[in-house]
Short mmCIF file of C-alpha atoms in Angstrom, two decimals:
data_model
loop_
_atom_site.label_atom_id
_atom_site.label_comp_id
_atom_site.label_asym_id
_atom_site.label_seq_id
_atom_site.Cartn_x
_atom_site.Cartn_y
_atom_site.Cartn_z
CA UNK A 1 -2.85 -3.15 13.98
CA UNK A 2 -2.48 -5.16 17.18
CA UNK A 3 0.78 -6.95 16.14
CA UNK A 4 2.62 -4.83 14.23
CA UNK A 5 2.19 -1.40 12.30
CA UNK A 6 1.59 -0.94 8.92
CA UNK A 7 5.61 0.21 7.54
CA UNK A 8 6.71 -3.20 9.39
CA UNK A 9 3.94 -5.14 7.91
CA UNK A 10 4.84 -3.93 4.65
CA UNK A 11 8.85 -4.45 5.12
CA UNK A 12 7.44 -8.23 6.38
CA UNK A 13 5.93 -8.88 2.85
CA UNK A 14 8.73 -7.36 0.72
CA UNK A 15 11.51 -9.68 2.42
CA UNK A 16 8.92 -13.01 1.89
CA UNK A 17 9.30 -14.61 -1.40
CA UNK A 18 5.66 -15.84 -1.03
CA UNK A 19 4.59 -12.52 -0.64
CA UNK A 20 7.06 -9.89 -2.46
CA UNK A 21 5.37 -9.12 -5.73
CA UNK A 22 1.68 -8.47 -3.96
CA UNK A 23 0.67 -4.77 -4.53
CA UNK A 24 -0.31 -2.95 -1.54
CA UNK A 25 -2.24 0.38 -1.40
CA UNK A 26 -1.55 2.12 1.52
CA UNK A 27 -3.92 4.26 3.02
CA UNK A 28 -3.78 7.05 5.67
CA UNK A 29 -5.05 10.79 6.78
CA UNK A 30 -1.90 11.85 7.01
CA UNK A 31 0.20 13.60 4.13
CA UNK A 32 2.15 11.35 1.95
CA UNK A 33 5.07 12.95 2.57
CA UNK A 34 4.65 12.03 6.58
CA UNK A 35 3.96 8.28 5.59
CA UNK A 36 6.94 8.05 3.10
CA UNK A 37 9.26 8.93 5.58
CA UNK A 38 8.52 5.89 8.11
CA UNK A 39 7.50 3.48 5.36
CA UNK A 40 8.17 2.47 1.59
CA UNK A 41 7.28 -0.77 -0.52
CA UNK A 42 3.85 0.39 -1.25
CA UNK A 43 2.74 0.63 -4.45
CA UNK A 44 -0.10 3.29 -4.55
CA UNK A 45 -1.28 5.44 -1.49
CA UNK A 46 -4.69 7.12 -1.14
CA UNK A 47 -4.90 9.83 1.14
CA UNK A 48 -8.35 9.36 3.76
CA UNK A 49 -10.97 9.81 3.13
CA UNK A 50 -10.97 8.56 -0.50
CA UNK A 51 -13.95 7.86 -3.12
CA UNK A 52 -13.99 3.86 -3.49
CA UNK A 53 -14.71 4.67 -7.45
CA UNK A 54 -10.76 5.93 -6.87
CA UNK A 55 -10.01 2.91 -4.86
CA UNK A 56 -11.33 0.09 -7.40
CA UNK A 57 -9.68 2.02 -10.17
CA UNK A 58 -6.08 1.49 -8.46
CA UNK A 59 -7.02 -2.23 -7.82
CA UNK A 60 -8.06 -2.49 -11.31
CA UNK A 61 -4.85 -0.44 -12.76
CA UNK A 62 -2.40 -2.66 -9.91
CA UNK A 63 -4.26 -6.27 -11.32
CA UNK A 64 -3.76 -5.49 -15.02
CA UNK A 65 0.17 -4.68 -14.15
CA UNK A 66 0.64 -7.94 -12.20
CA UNK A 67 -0.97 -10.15 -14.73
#
């Protein structure tokens, strides 16, 4: 991104009221494990390249927990 990266976007939302309680899926080729360690506050993380059947079933699963 050409402003900031991903784990600071992220810590961005979490500390803004307007935007704390939006779920984020995170997505990346690299192992979880690698991600976790430079960035938390996500709520579900698909590892590239991923099925979109497996991506609208985490949107659906993250909307019905919000509401």
């Amino acid at each position: 991104m050409p402003i900031m990266d991903g784990p600071a976007f992220i810590s961005a939302m979490r500390t803004d009221d307007r935007f704390r309680d939006i779920p984020v899926i995170l997505t990346s080729a690299l192992p979880e494990q690698s991600v976790r360690d430079k960035c938390d506050g996500y709520n579900v993380f698909l590892h590239k390249p991923f099925k979109t059947d497996k991506l609208m079933t985490e949107i659906s699963r993250l909307l019905d927990k919000s509401s």
